[in-house]
XYZ file of C-alpha atoms in Angstrom:
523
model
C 70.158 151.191 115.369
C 70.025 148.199 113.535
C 69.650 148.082 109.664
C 68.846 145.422 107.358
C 68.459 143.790 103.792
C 67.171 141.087 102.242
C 67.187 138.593 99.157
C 65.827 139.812 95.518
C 62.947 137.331 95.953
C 61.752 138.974 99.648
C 63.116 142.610 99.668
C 60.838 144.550 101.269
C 61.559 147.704 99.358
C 59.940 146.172 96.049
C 56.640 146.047 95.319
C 55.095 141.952 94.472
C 55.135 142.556 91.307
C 58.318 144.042 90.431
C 61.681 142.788 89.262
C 65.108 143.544 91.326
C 66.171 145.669 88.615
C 63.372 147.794 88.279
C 62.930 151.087 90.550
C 60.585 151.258 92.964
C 57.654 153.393 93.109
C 57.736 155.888 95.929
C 54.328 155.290 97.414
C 54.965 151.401 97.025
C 58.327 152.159 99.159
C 56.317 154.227 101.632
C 53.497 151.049 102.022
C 56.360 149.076 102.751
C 58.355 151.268 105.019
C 55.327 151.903 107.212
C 54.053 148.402 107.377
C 57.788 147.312 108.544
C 57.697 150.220 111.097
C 54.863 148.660 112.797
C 56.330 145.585 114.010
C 59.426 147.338 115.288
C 57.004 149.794 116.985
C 54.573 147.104 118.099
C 57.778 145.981 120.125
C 58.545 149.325 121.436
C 54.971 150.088 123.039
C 54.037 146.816 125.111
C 57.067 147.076 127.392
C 56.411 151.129 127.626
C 52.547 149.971 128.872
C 53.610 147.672 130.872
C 56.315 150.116 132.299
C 53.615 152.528 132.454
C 51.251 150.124 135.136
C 54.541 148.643 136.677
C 56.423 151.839 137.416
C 54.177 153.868 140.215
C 54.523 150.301 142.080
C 58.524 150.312 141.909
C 58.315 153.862 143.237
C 56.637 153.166 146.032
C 57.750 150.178 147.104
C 61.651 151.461 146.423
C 60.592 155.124 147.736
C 61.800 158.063 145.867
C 65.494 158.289 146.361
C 65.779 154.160 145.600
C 63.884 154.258 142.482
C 66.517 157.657 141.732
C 68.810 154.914 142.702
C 68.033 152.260 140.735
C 67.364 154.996 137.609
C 70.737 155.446 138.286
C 72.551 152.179 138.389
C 70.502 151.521 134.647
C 72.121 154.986 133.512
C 76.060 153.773 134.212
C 75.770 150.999 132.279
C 74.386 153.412 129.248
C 77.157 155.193 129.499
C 79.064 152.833 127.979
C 76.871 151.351 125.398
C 79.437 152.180 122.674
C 81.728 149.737 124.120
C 79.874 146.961 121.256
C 82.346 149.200 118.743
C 79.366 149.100 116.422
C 79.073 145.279 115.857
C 74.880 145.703 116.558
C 74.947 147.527 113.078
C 77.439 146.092 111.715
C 76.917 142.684 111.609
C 73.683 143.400 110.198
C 74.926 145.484 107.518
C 77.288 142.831 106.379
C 75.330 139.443 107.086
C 72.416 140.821 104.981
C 75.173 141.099 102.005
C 75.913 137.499 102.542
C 72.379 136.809 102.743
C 71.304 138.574 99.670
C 74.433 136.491 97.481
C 73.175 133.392 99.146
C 76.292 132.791 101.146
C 74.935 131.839 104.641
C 78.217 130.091 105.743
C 79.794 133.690 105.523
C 76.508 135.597 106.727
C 77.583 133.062 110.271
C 80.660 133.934 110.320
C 80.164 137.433 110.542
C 77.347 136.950 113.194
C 80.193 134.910 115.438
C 83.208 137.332 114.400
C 80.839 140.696 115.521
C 80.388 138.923 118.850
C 83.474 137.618 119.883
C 84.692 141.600 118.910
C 81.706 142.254 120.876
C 83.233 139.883 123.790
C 86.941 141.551 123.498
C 85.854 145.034 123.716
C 82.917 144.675 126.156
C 83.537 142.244 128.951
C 86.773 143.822 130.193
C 84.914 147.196 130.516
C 82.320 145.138 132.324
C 84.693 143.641 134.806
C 86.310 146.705 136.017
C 82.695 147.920 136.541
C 82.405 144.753 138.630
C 85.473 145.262 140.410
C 84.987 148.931 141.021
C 81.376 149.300 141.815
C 82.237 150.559 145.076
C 84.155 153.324 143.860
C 81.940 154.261 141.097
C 78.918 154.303 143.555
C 80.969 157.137 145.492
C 80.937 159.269 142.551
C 77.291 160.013 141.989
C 76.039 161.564 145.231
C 74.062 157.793 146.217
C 72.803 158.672 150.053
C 75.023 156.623 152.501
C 72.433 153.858 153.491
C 72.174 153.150 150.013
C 75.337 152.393 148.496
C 75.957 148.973 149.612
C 73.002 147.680 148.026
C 73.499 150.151 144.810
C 77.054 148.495 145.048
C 75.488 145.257 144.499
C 73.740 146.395 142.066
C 75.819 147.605 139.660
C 77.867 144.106 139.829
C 74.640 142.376 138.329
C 74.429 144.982 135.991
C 77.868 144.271 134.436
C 76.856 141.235 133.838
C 74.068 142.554 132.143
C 76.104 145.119 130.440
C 77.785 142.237 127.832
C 75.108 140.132 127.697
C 72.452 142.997 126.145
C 75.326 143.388 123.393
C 75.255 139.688 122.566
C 71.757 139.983 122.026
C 72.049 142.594 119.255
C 74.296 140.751 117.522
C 72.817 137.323 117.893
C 69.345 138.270 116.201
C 71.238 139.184 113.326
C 69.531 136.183 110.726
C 66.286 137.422 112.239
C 66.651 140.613 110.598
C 68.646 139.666 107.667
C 65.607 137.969 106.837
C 63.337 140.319 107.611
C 61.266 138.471 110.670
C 60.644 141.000 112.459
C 57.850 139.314 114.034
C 60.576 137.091 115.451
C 63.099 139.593 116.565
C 59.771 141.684 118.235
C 58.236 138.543 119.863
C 61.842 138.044 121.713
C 62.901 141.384 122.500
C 59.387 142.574 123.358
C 58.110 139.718 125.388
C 61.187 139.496 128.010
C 61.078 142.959 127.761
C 57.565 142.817 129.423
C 58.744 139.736 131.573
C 61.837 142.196 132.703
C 59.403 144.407 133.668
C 57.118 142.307 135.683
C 59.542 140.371 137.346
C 61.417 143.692 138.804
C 57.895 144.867 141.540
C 57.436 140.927 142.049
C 60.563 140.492 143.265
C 60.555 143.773 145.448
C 56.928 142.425 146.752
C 59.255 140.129 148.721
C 62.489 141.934 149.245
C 62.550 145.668 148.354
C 66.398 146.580 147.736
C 67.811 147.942 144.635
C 70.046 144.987 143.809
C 67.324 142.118 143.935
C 65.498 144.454 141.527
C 68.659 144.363 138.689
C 69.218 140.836 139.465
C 65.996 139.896 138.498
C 66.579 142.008 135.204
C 69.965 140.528 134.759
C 68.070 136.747 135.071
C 66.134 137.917 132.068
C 68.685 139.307 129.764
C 70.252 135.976 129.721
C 67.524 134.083 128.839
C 66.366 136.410 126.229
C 70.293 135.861 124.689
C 69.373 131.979 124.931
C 66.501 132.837 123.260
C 67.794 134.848 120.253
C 70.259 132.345 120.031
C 67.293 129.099 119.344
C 65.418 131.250 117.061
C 68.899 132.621 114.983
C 69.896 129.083 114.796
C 67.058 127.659 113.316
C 66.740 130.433 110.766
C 70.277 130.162 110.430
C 71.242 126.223 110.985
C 75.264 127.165 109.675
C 75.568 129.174 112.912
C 76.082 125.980 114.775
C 78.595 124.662 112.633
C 80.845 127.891 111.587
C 80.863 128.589 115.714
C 84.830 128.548 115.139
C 85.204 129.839 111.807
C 85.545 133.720 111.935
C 86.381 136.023 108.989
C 88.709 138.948 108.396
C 87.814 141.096 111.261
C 89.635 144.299 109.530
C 86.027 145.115 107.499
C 84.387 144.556 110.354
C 86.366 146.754 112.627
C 87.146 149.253 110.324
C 82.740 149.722 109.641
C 82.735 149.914 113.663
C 85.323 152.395 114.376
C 83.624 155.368 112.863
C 80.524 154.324 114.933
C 82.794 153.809 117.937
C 83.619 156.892 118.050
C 80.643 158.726 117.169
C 79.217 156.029 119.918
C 81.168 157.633 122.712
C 80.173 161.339 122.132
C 76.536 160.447 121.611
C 76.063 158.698 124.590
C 77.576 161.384 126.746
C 75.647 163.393 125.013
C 72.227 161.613 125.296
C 72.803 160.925 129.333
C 75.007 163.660 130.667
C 72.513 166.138 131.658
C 70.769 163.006 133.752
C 74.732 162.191 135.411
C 75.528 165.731 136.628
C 72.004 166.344 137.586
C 72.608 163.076 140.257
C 76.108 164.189 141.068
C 75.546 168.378 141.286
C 71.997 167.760 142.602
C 70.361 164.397 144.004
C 69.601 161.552 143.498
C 65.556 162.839 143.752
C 66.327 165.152 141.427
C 67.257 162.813 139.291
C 63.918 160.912 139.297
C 61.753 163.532 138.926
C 64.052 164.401 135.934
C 63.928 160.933 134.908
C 60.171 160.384 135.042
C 59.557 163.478 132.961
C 62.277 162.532 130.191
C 60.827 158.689 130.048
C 57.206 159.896 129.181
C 58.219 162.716 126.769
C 60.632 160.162 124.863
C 57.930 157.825 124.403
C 57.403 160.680 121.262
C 60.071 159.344 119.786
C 59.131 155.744 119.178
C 57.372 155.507 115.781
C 60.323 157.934 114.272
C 62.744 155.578 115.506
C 60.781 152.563 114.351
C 60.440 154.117 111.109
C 64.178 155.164 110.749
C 64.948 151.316 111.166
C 62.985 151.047 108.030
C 64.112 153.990 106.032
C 67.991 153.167 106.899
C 68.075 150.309 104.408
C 65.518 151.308 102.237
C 67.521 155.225 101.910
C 70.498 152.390 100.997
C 68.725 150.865 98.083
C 67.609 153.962 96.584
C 71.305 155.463 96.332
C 72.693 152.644 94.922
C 69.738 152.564 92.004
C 70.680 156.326 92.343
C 67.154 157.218 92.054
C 67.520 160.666 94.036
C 63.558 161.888 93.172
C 62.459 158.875 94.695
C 64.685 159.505 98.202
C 63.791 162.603 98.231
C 59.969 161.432 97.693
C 60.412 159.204 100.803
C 62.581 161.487 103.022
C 60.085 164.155 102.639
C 56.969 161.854 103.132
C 58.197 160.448 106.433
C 58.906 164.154 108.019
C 55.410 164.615 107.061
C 53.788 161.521 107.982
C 55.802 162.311 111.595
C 54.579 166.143 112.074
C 51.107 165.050 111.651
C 50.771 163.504 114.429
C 53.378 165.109 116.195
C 51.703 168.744 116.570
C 48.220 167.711 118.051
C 49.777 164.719 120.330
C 52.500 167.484 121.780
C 49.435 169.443 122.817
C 47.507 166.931 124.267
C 50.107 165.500 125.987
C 51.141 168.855 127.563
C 47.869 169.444 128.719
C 47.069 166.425 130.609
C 50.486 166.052 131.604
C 50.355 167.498 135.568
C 47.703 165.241 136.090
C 49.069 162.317 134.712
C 51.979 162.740 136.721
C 50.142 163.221 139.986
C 47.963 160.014 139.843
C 50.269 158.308 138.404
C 53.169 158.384 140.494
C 52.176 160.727 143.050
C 51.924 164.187 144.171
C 55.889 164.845 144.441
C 56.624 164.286 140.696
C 52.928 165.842 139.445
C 55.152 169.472 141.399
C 58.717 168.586 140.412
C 58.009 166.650 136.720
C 55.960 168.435 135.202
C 57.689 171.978 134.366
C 60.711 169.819 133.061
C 58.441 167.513 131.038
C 56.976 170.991 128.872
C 60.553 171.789 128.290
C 61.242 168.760 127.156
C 58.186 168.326 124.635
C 60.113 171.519 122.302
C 63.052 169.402 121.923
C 61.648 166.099 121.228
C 59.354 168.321 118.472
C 62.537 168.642 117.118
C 63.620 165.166 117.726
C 60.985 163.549 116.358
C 62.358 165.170 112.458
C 65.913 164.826 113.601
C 65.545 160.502 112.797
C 65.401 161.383 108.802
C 68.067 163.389 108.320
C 70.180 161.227 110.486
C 69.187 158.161 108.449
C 69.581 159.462 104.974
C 73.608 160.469 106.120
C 74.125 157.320 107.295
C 72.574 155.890 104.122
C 75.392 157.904 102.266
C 77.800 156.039 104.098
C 78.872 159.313 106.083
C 79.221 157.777 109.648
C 81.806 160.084 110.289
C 80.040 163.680 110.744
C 78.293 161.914 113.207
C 81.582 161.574 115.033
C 82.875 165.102 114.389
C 79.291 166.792 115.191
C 78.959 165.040 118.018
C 81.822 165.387 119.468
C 81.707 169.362 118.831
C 78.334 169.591 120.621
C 79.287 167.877 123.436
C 81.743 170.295 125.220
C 79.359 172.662 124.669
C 76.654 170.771 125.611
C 78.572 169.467 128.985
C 79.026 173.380 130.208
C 75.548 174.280 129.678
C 74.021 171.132 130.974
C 76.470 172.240 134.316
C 75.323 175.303 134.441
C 71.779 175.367 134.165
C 71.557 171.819 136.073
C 73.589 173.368 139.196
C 71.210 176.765 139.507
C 67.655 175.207 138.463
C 67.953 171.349 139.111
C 66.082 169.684 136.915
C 64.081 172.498 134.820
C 67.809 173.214 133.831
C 68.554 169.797 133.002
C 65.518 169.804 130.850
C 66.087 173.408 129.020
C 69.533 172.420 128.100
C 68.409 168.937 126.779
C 65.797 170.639 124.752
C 68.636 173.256 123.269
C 71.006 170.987 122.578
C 68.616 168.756 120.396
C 66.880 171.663 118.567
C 70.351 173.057 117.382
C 71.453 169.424 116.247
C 68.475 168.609 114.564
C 68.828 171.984 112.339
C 72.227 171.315 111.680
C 71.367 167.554 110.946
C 68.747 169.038 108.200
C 71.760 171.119 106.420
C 74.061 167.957 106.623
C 71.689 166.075 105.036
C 70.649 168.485 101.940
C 74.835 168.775 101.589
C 75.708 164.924 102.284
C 72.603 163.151 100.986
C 71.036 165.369 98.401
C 67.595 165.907 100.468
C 66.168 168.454 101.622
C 62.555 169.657 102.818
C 60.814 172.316 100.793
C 60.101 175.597 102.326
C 56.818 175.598 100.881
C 55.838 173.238 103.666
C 56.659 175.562 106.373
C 53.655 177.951 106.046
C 50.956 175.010 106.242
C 53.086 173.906 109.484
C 53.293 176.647 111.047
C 49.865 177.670 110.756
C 48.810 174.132 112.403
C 51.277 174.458 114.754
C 49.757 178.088 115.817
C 46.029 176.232 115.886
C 47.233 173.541 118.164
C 48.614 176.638 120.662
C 45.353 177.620 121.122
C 44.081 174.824 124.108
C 47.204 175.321 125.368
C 46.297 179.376 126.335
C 43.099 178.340 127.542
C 44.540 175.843 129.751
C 47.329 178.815 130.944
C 43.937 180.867 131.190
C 41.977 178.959 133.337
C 44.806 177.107 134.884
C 43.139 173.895 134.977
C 42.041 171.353 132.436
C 38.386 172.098 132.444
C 35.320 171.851 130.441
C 35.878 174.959 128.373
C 39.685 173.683 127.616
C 38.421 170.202 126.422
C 36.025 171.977 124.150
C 38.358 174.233 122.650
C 40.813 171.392 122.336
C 38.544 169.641 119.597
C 37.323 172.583 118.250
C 41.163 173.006 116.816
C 41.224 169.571 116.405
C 38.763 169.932 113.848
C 40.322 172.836 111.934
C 43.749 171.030 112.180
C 42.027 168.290 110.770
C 41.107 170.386 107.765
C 44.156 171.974 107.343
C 45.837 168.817 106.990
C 43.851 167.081 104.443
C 43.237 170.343 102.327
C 46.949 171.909 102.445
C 49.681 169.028 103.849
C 48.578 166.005 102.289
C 49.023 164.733 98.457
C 46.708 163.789 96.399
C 48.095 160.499 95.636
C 48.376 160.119 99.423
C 44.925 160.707 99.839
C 43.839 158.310 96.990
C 46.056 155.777 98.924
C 44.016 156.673 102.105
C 40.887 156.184 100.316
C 42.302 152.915 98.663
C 43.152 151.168 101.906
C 40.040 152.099 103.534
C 37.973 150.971 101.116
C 39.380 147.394 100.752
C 39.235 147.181 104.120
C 36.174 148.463 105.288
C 33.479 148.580 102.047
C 32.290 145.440 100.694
């Protein structure tokens, strides 16, 4: 996840009228933090619609077990996303220093140290894949008329592999200087191009590998692009291109994120690897198209933790721990809100969705997984605040030890569940493995951080949570969305609606509401 920082005279945690010394409100931090999110999460969404109209086409024209296939040959790759050794963050973290003392000869430097470290630790990985795609094909139960082309694949893919890496650390001065706008416009629109070009190309030629080659074409010319845009934000990147700096700051920032990077991306794609090499590669799809649509939960948390990483940063340093503790708490709540009547309606539209959308195979096979799912990313949805207010505290390391603890656990029950119920398992033992992080997460952070949520805040919760169950009975009822269920659905809409603004929300959150709306809407 990247972070970033700015200058006194554009930091986005101050309010217009305030002076770098002076402590920022917590609702002007909050305006600012959300406002920020909404860029990042602007860039997050058009790709997922797109993916959403491109996707049923790429299934059909592939068939079931290619699309598994190409699921697949995306997934390796992923595997080995730690092999950056943390430069994405880290040359953000330390360019924005530069930035902020004025020093944009050094804030260069760092951009072309993180990527030739990027270079040194990624492209050897990526040749071996290269050389050995062959042999890691075998491993992952790819049906026999399909591996030469999945072969192929996977050697456009390494190519990928280094180049996505280079990206992250390229867009650096974008973010340093907080254009966003920028940073989304690139990522975002050959995001969408990625995902266009990939049915176009199988219009003409449907194999796996002409589909990643395609994506492969537009990874590099997004890195071209992040590389125009950096360098005319940042016109010292063209002329420090052989100056780098002390690596061991660099390296040393990385390592604890190395390793932590290693664990939690086992950890994050295991259950979908044994599920292809204990089940199928069908399997694996139906898994796969159940976990995409119940991550897409995830997306304004995570856009919102990109936010809240550097402004958690700035409010330990002014040690201002009522103010963090303001913020931390405000963005669990802002998240739940949504969260509880989106999980319902999600879950009740969901075996429909899935049938018309990509047929009547995954609307059987996806849907049970995808319920499972929706309790742990309930869970994972909260889990983004804790996690960003310890790495705000500089403690990068529990990250490594936790993770690395849950994952042999998390590795036997993923095998044992996966092997006996396919991809339900898969999906149960994703969902317990998050839901028993995230609670631990919460503890860390109250002991690491100094926040914690009240327990106060539980009750009001709960009791929306237990309104929001309600259309989900009457859909288990009358098996069926029907008339009765839609009716009862907004009927606890309503009262959740009530609940909400009488019991969850602030005061000064609703005169902030009523604020906004005004100057936007009353003359």
């Amino acid at each position: 996840m990247k972070k970033y920082t700015s200058n006194v005279t554009s930091d986005p945690i101050l309010s217009e009228n305030q002076s770098p010394n002076t402590a920022p409100s917590s609702s002007g931090m909050t305006t600012k933090v959300v406002k920020g999110s909404f860029w990042t999460l602007g860039g997050q969404i058009a790709p997922l619609a797109v993916s959403l109209i491109t996707t049923p086409f790429v299934i059909r024209m592939l068939g079931t077990e290619g699309y598994g296939v190409l699921i697949l040959i995306t997934l390796i790759p992923s595997y080995l996303n730690f092999a950056d050794f943390g430069m994405s963050m880290a040359s953000t973290k330390f360019a924005s220093e530069a930035f902020a003392a004025g020093d944009t000869e050094r804030e260069a430097r760092i951009v072309y140290t993180s990527a030739l470290i990027v270079l040194a630790f990624s492209v050897p990985i990526a040749v071996a894949m290269f050389l050995f795609s062959s042999s890691i094909i075998h491993l992952f139960n790819v049906p026999m008329p399909l591996q030469s082309d999945a072969s192929l694949a996977l050697k456009f893919a390494s190519v990928t592999f280094f180049v996505a890496f280079l990206s992250n650390v390229f867009n650096t001065p974008q973010l340093t200087r907080l254009r966003m706008d920028m940073n989304t416009f690139v990522n975002a629109g050959f995001g969408v191009l990625g995902l266009i070009a990939v049915p176009t190309v199988l219009f003409f030629q449907k194999e796996v590998s002409m589909a990643v080659f395609s994506l492969m074409v537009v990874s590099i010319v997004k890195l071209a692009a992040h590389i125009l845009v950096s360098g005319r934000l940042l016109p010292e990147l063209w002329r420090t291109y052989n100056k780098a700096i002390n690596q061991r700051t660099l390296l040393k920032f990385g390592a604890g994120l190395f390793v932590a990077g290693i664990a939690a991306i086992l950890l994050v794609n295991a259950e979908k690897g044994i599920l292809a090499a204990m089940v199928s590669s069908t399997a694996l799809a139906h898994y796969s198209i159940a976990f995409t649509l119940a991550s897409m939960m995830t997306i304004f948390s995570g856009a919102m933790a990109q936010s809240l990483l550097p402004a958690f940063s700035r409010l330990r340093k002014d040690l201002n721990g009522e103010h963090l503790n303001s913020l931390y708490l405000r963005g669990i709540r802002i998240n739940m809100i949504w969260a509880i009547p989106t999980l319902t309606i999600l879950s009740l539209v969901a075996k429909p969705f899935f049938t018309h959308w990509a047929g009547e195979d995954f609307g059987s096979n996806s849907s049970l997984p995808f319920y499972i799912l929706l309790g742990g990313v309930a869970f994972n949805i909260i889990a983004f605040f804790p996690y960003t207010a310890i790495m705000a505290s500089g403690r990068s390391d529990v990250f490594a030890k936790l993770y690395w603890i849950e994952l042999i656990a998390y590795v036997a029950l993923v095998w044992f569940l996966a092997s006996r119920y396919g991809a339900i398992g898969a999906a149960a033992a994703w969902s317990i493995r998050v839901i028993i992080d995230t609670l631990i997460q919460f503890v860390l952070a109250k002991k690491l951080a100094g926040v914690s949520y009240p327990n106060r805040m539980l009750v009001p919760f709960t009791l929306a949570g237990v309104i929001m169950s309600l259309p989900l009975l009457a859909n288990l009822y009358y098996g069926m969305l029907n008339a009765t269920v839609i009716i009862v659905t907004f009927c606890c809409l309503a009262a959740y609606i009530i609940l909400v603004w009488t019991t969850i929300i602030e005061k000064e959150e609703i005169s902030w509401l009523v604020e906004r709306f005004n100057a936007r809407f009353v003359k």
